[in-house]
Tab-separated table of C-alpha atoms and ligand atoms in Angstrom:
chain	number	residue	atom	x	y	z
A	1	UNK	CA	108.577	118.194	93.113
A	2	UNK	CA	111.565	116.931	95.046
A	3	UNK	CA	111.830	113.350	96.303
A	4	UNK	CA	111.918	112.795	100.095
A	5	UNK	CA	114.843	111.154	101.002
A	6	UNK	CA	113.675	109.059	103.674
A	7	UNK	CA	110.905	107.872	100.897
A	8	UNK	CA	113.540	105.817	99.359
A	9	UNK	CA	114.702	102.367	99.842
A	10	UNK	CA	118.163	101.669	101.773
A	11	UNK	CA	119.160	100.127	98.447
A	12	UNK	CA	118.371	102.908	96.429
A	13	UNK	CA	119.322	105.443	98.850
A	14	UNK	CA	122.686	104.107	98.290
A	15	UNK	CA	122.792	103.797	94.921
A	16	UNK	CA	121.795	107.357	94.227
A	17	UNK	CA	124.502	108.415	96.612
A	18	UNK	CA	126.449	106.595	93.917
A	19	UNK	CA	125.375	108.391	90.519
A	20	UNK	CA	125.522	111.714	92.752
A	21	UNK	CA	129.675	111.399	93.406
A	22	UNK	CA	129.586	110.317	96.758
A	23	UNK	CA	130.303	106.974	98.654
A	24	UNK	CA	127.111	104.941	98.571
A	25	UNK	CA	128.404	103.568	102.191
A	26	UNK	CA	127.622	106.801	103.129
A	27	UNK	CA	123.691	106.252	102.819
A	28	UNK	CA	123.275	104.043	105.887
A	29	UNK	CA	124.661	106.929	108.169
A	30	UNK	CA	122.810	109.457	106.353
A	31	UNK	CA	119.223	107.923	106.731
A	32	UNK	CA	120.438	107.251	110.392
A	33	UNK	CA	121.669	110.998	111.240
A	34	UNK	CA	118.112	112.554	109.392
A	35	UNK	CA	116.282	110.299	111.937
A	36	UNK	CA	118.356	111.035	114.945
A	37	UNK	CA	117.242	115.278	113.960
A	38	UNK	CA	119.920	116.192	111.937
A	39	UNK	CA	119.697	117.943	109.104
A	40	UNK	CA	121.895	118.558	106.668
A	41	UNK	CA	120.973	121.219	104.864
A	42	UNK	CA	121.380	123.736	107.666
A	43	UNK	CA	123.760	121.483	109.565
A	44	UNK	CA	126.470	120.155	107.900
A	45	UNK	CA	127.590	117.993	110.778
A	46	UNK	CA	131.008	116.179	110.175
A	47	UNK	CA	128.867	112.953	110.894
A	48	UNK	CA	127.461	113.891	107.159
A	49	UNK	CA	130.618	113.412	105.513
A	50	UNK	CA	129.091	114.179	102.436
A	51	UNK	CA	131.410	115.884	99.755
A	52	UNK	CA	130.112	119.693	99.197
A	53	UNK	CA	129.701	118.790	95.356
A	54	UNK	CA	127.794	115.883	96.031
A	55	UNK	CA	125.301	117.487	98.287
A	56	UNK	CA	124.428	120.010	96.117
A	57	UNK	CA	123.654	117.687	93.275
A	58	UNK	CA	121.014	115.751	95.858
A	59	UNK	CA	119.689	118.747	96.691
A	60	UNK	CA	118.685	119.372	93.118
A	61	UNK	CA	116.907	116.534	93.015
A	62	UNK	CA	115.648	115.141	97.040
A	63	UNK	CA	114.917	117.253	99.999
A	64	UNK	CA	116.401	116.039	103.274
A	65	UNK	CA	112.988	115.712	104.924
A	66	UNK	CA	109.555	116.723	103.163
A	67	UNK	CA	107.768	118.347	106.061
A	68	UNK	CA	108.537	121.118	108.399
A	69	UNK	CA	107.608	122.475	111.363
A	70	UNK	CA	105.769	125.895	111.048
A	71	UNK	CA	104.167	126.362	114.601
A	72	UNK	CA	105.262	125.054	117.953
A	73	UNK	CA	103.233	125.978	120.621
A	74	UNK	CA	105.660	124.777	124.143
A	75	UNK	CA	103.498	124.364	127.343
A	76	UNK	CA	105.441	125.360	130.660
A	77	UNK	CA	105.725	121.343	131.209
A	78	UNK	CA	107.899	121.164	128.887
A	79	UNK	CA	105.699	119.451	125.866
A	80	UNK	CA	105.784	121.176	122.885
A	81	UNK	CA	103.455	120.692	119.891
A	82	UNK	CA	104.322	121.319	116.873
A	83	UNK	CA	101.822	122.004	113.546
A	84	UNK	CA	103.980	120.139	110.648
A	85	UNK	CA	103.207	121.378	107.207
A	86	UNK	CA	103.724	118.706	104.520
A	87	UNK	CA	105.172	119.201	100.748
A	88	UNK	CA	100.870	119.293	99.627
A	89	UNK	CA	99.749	122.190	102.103
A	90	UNK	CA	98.326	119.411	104.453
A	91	UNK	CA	99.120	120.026	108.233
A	92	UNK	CA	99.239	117.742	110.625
A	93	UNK	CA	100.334	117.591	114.520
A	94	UNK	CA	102.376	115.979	116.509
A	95	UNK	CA	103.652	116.594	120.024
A	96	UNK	CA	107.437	115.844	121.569
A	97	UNK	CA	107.223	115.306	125.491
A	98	UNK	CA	110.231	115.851	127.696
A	99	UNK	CA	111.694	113.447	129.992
A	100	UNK	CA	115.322	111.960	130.855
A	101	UNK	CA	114.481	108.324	129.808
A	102	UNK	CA	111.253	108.975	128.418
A	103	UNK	CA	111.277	111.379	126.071
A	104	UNK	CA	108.535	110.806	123.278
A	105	UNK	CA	106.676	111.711	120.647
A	106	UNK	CA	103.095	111.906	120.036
A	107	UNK	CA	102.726	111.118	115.902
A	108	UNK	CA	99.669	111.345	113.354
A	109	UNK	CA	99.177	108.408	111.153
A	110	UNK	CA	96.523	110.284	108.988
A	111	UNK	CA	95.368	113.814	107.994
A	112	UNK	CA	92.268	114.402	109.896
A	113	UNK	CA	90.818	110.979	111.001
A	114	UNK	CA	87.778	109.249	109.514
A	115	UNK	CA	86.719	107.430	113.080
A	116	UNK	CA	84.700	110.194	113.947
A	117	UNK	CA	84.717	109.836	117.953
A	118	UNK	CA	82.167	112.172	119.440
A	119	UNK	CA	84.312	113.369	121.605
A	120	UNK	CA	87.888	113.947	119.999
A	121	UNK	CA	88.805	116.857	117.489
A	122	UNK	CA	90.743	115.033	115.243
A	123	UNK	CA	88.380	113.852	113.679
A	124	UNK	CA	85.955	116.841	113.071
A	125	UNK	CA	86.307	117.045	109.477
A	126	UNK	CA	87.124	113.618	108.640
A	127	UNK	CA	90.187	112.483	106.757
A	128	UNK	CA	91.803	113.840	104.406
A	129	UNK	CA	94.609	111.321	103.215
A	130	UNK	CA	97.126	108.393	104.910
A	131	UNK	CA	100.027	109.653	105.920
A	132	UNK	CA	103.177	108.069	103.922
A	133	UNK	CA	105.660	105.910	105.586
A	134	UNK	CA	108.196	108.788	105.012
A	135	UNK	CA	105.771	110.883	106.332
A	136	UNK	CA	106.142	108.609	109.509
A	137	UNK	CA	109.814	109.334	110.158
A	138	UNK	CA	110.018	112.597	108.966
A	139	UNK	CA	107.917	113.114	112.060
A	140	UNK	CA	110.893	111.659	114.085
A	141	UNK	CA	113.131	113.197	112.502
A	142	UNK	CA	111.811	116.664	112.404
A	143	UNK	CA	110.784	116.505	116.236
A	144	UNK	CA	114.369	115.263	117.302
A	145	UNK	CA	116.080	118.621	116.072
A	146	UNK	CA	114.127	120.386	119.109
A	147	UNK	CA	115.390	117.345	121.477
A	148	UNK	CA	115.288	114.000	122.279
A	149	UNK	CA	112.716	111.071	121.540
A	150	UNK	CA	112.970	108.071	123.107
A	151	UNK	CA	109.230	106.751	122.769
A	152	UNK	CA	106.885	106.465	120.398
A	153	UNK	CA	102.709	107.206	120.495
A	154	UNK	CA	100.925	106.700	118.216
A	155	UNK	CA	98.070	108.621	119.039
A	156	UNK	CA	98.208	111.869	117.351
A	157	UNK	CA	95.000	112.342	114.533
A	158	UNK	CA	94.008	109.015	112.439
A	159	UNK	CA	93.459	105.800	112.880
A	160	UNK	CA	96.523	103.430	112.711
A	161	UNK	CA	94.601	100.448	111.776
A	162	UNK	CA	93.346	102.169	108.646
A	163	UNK	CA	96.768	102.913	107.340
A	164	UNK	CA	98.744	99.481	108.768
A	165	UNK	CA	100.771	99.471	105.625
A	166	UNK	CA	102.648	102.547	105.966
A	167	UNK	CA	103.107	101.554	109.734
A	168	UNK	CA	104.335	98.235	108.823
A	169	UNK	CA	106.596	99.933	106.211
A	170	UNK	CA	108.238	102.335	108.894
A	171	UNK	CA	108.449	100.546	111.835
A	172	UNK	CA	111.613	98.117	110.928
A	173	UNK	CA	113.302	101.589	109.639
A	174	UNK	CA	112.533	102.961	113.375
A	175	UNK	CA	113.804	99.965	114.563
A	176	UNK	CA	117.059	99.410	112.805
A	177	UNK	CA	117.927	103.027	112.142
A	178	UNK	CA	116.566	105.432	114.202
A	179	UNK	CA	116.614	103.395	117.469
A	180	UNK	CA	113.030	103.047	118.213
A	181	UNK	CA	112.540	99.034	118.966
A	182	UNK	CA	109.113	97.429	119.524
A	183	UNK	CA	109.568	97.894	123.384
A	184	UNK	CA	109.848	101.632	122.730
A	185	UNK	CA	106.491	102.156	120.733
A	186	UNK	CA	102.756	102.175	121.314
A	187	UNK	CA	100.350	101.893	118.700
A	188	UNK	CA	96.592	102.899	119.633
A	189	UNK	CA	93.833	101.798	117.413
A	190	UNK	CA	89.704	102.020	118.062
A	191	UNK	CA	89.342	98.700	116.082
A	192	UNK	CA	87.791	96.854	115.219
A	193	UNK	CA	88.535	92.618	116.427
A	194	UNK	CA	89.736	92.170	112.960
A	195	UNK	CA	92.006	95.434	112.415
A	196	UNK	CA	94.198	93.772	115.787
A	197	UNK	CA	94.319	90.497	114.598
A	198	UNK	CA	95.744	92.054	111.469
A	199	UNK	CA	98.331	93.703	113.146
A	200	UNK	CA	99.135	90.223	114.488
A	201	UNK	CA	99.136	88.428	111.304
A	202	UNK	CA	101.274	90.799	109.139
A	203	UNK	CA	103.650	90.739	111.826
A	204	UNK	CA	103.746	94.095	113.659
A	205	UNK	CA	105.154	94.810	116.965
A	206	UNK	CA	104.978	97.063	119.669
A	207	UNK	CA	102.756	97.856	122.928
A	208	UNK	CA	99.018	98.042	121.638
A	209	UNK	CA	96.531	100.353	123.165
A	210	UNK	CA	92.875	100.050	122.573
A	211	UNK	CA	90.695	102.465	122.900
A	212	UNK	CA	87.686	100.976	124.777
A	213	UNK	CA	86.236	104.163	126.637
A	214	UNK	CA	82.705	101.785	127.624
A	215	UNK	CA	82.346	98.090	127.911
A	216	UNK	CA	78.622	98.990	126.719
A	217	UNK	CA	78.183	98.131	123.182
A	218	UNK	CA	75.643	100.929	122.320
A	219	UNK	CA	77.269	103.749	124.456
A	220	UNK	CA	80.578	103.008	122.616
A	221	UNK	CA	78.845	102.552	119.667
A	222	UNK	CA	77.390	106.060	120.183
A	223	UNK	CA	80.557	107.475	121.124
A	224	UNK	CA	82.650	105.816	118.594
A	225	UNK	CA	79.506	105.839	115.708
A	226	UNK	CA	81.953	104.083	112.740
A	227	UNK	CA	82.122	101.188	115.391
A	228	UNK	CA	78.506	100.616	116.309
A	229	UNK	CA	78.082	96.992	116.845
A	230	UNK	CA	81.648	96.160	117.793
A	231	UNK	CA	81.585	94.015	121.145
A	232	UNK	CA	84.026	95.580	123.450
A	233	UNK	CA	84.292	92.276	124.970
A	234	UNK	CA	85.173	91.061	121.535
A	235	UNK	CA	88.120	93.827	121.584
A	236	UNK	CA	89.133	92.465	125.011
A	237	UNK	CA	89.493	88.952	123.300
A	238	UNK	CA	91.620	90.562	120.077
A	239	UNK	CA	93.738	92.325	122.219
A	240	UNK	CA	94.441	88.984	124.485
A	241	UNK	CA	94.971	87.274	121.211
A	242	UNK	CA	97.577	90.062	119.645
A	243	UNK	CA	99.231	89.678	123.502
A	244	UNK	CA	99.939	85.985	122.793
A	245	UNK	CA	100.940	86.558	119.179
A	246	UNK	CA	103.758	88.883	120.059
A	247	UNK	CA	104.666	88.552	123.257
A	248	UNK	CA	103.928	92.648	123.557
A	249	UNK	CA	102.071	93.443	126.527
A	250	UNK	CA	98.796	95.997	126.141
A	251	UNK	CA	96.910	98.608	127.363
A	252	UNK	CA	93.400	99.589	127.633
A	253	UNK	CA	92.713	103.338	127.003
A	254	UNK	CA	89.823	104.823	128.552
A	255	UNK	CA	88.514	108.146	128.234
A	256	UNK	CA	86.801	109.654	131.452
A	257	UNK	CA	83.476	111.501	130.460
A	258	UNK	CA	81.785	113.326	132.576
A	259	UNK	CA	78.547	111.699	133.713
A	260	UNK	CA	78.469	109.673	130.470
A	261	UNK	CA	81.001	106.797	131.247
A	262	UNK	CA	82.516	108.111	134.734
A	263	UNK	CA	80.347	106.103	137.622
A	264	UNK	CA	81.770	103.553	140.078
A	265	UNK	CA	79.163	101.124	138.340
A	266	UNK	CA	81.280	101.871	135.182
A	267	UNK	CA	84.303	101.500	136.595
A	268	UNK	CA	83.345	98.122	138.227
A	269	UNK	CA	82.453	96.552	134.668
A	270	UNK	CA	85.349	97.822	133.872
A	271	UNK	CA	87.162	96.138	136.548
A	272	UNK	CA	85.103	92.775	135.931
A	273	UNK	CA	86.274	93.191	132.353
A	274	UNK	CA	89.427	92.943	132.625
A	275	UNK	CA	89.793	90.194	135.265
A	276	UNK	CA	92.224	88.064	134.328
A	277	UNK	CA	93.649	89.791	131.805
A	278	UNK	CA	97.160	91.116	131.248
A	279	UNK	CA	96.380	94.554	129.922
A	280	UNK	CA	97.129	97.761	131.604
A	281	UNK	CA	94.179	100.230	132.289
A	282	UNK	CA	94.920	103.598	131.240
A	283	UNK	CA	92.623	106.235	132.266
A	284	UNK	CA	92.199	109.888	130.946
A	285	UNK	CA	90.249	112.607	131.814
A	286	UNK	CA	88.391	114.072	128.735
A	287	UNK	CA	90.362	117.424	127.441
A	288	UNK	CA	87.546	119.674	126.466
A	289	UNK	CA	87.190	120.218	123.027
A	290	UNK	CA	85.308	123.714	122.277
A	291	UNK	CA	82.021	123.042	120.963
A	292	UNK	CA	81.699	119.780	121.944
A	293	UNK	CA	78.947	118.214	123.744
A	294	UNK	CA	80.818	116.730	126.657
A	295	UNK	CA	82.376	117.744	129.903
A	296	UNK	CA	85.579	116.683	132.043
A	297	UNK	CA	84.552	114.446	134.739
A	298	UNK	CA	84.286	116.062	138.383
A	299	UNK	CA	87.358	115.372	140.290
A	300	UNK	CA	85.134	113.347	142.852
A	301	UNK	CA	84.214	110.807	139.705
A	302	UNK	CA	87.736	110.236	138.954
A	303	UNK	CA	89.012	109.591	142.635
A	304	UNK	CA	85.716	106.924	142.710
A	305	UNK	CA	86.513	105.226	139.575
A	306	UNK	CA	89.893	104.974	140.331
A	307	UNK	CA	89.233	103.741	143.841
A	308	UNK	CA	86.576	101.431	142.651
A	309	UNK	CA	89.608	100.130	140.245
A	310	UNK	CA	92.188	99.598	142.732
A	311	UNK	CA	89.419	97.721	144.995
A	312	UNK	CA	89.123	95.197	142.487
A	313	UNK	CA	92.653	94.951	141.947
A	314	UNK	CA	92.666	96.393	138.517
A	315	UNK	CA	95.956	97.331	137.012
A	316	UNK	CA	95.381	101.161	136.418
A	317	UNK	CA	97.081	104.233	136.001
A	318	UNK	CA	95.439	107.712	135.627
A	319	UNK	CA	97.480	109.820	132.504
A	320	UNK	CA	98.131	113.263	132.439
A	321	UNK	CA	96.775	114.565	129.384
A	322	UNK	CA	99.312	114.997	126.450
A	323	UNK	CA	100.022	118.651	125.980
A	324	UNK	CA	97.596	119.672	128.543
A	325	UNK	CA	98.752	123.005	129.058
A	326	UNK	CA	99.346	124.638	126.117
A	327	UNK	CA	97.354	123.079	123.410
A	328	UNK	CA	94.538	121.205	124.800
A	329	UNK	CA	93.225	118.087	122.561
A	330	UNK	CA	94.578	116.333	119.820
A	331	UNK	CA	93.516	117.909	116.575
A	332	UNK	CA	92.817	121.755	117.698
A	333	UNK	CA	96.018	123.170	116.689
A	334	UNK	CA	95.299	122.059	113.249
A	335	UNK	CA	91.989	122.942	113.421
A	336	UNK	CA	92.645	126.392	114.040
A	337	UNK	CA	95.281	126.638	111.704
A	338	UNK	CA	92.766	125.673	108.869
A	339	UNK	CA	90.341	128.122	110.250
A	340	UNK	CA	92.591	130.746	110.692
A	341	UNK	CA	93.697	129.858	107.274
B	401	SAH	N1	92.542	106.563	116.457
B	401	SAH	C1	93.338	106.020	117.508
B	401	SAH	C2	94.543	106.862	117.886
B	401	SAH	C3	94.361	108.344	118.056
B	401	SAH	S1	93.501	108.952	119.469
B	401	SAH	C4	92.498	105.744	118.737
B	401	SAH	O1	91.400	106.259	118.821
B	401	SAH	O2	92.934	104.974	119.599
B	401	SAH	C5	94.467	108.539	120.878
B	401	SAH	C6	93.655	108.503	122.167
B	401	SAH	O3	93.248	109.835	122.549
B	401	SAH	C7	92.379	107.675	122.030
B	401	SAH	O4	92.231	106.835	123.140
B	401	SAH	C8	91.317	108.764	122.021
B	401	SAH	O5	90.073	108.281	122.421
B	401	SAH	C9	91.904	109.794	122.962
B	401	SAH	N2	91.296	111.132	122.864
B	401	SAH	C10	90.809	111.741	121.766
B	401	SAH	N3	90.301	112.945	122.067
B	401	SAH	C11	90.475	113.123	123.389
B	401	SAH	C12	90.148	114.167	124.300
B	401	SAH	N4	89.553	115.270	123.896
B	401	SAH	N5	90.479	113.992	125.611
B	401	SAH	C13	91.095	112.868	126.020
B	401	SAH	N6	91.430	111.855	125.215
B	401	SAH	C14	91.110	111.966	123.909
């Protein structure tokens, strides 16, 4: 099988540039223009520069980028997500949102997700494998040849804090060569306490999200089963702790379920919760999944919970749901391109 390109080290990138006939000063540029969407293979772009001779003999041996995109379903808002077959027959998602400064990507950090949230699709047949670092960018890269990304999310199927390694390993490569600094990504992670103080310790930046969705320990314990016993309060405390580590401010993700999480008693322990805090709120209103046993929350629960919020002086925004219109949840696309498979 051939070797990703982005798999390899900047050292070794350049060096095989080298024993292939071509300037190994070129390999800096190279890895740069493959994450900024170019490719090529198809796209010989002057800002290549690589000698015809040598790019066939790399081709013999590496493939630009390891993963394609085989199905991208665009919804009229101008998302578009896209079903990315890697070089083992895995799929995966990820989604590329439109905007002028904000422009980003929604990206998968495993295939399928072992967390096994009641509510989310991702993570209906468990997981499958982690994700490679080169798997990582290749997501960049492959999304930026339909347009611009200027933001990372990680919140696409998987669980970062089970595969921090590969994370850790891209991240300074998104940083330093495919413009995509610490300020520019968000990293959203279930838990638990220990999983954020890890991504403290081993020196990780960016904006962390946690997924709270109840400040109940058994309902999120239900909801979330692989975290029963986790304190959310504890999570709170972790994500406090990761804010004073880095410097990186945070957010607190929570998923509006109808008559399960959704009542202005909810929303006030919520509020109470996060009292002196510096994290964001970030609310969502469940996307239905088919099948599942849960249902959006009325429109009269959201307006309450937010209202209830903004009473107690909570910082809180209410998201549009990623992909809404054509695709629904994270994790059906791929779903029903396994079933339909
Ligand atoms: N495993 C990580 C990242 C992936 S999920 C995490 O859970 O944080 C990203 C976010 O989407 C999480 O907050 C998750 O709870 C939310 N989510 C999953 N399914 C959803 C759905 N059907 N509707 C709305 N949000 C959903």
């Amino acid at each position: 099988m051939k070797i990703p390109f982005l798999s390899l080290a900047p050292a070794e990138a350049a060096s095989v540039l080298a024993a292939a006939g071509a300037s190994p000063r070129h390999a800096a540029r190279l890895r740069r223009r493959l994450l900024a969407g170019g490719d090529p293979a198809r796209d010989p772009h002057p800002g290549f520069a690589l000698p015809r001779r040598a790019r066939e003999r790399l081709e013999e041996r590496f493939v630009w980028t390891s993963l394609r995109s085989e199905r991208r379903l665009p919804a009229p808002d101008g998302s578009e997500k896209h079903l990315l077959r890697l070089a083992d027959g895995e799929a995966i998602e990820a989604v590329r949102l439109p905007g002028a400064f904000t422009a980003s990507a929604c990206l998968s950090t495993q295939v399928g997700c072992a967390m096994a949230c009641r509510f989310c699709a991702s993570g209906l047949d468990g997981v499958r494998r982690n994700l490679t670092a080169h798997e990582i960018l290749e997501q960049v890269a492959v999304l930026r040849r339909f347009g611009p990304v200027r933001r990372l999310v990680f919140m696409g199927a998987g669980e970062p804090g089970r595969n921090l390694g590969a994370i850790a390993a891209a991240l300074p490569v998104l940083r330093d060569e495919g413009d995509l600094g610490p300020r520019y990504v968000l990293v959203s992670t279930v838990g638990p306490p220990a999983t954020i103080d890890r991504m403290a310790a081993i020196g990780l930046k960016f904006t962390l999200a946690l997924s709270l969705h109840s400040l109940d320990r058994d309902l999120r314990g239900e909801l979330i089963p692989t975290q029963r016993g986790v304190e959310p309060l504890d999570l709170l405390a972790a994500a406090d702790r990761y804010r004073a580590a880095t410097g990186r401010s945070y957010q607190v993700e929570y998923v509006l379920l109808g008559g399960v999480n959704d009542s202005r008693a909810d929303a006030r322990e919520l509020a109470r919760a996060m009292r002196g805090r510096r994290g964001h709120l970030s609310l969502i209103a469940w996307n239905p999944v088919p099948g599942l046993p849960f249902a959006r929350p009325s429109q009269a629960a959201v307006r309450a919970f937010l209202e209830v919020l903004h009473e107690e002086g909570a910082s809180v925004s209410l998201r549009r749901t990623v992909g809404e219109a054509a695709t629904a949840a994270c994790g059906q696309l791929r779903a029903a391109a396994s079933a339909s498979a």
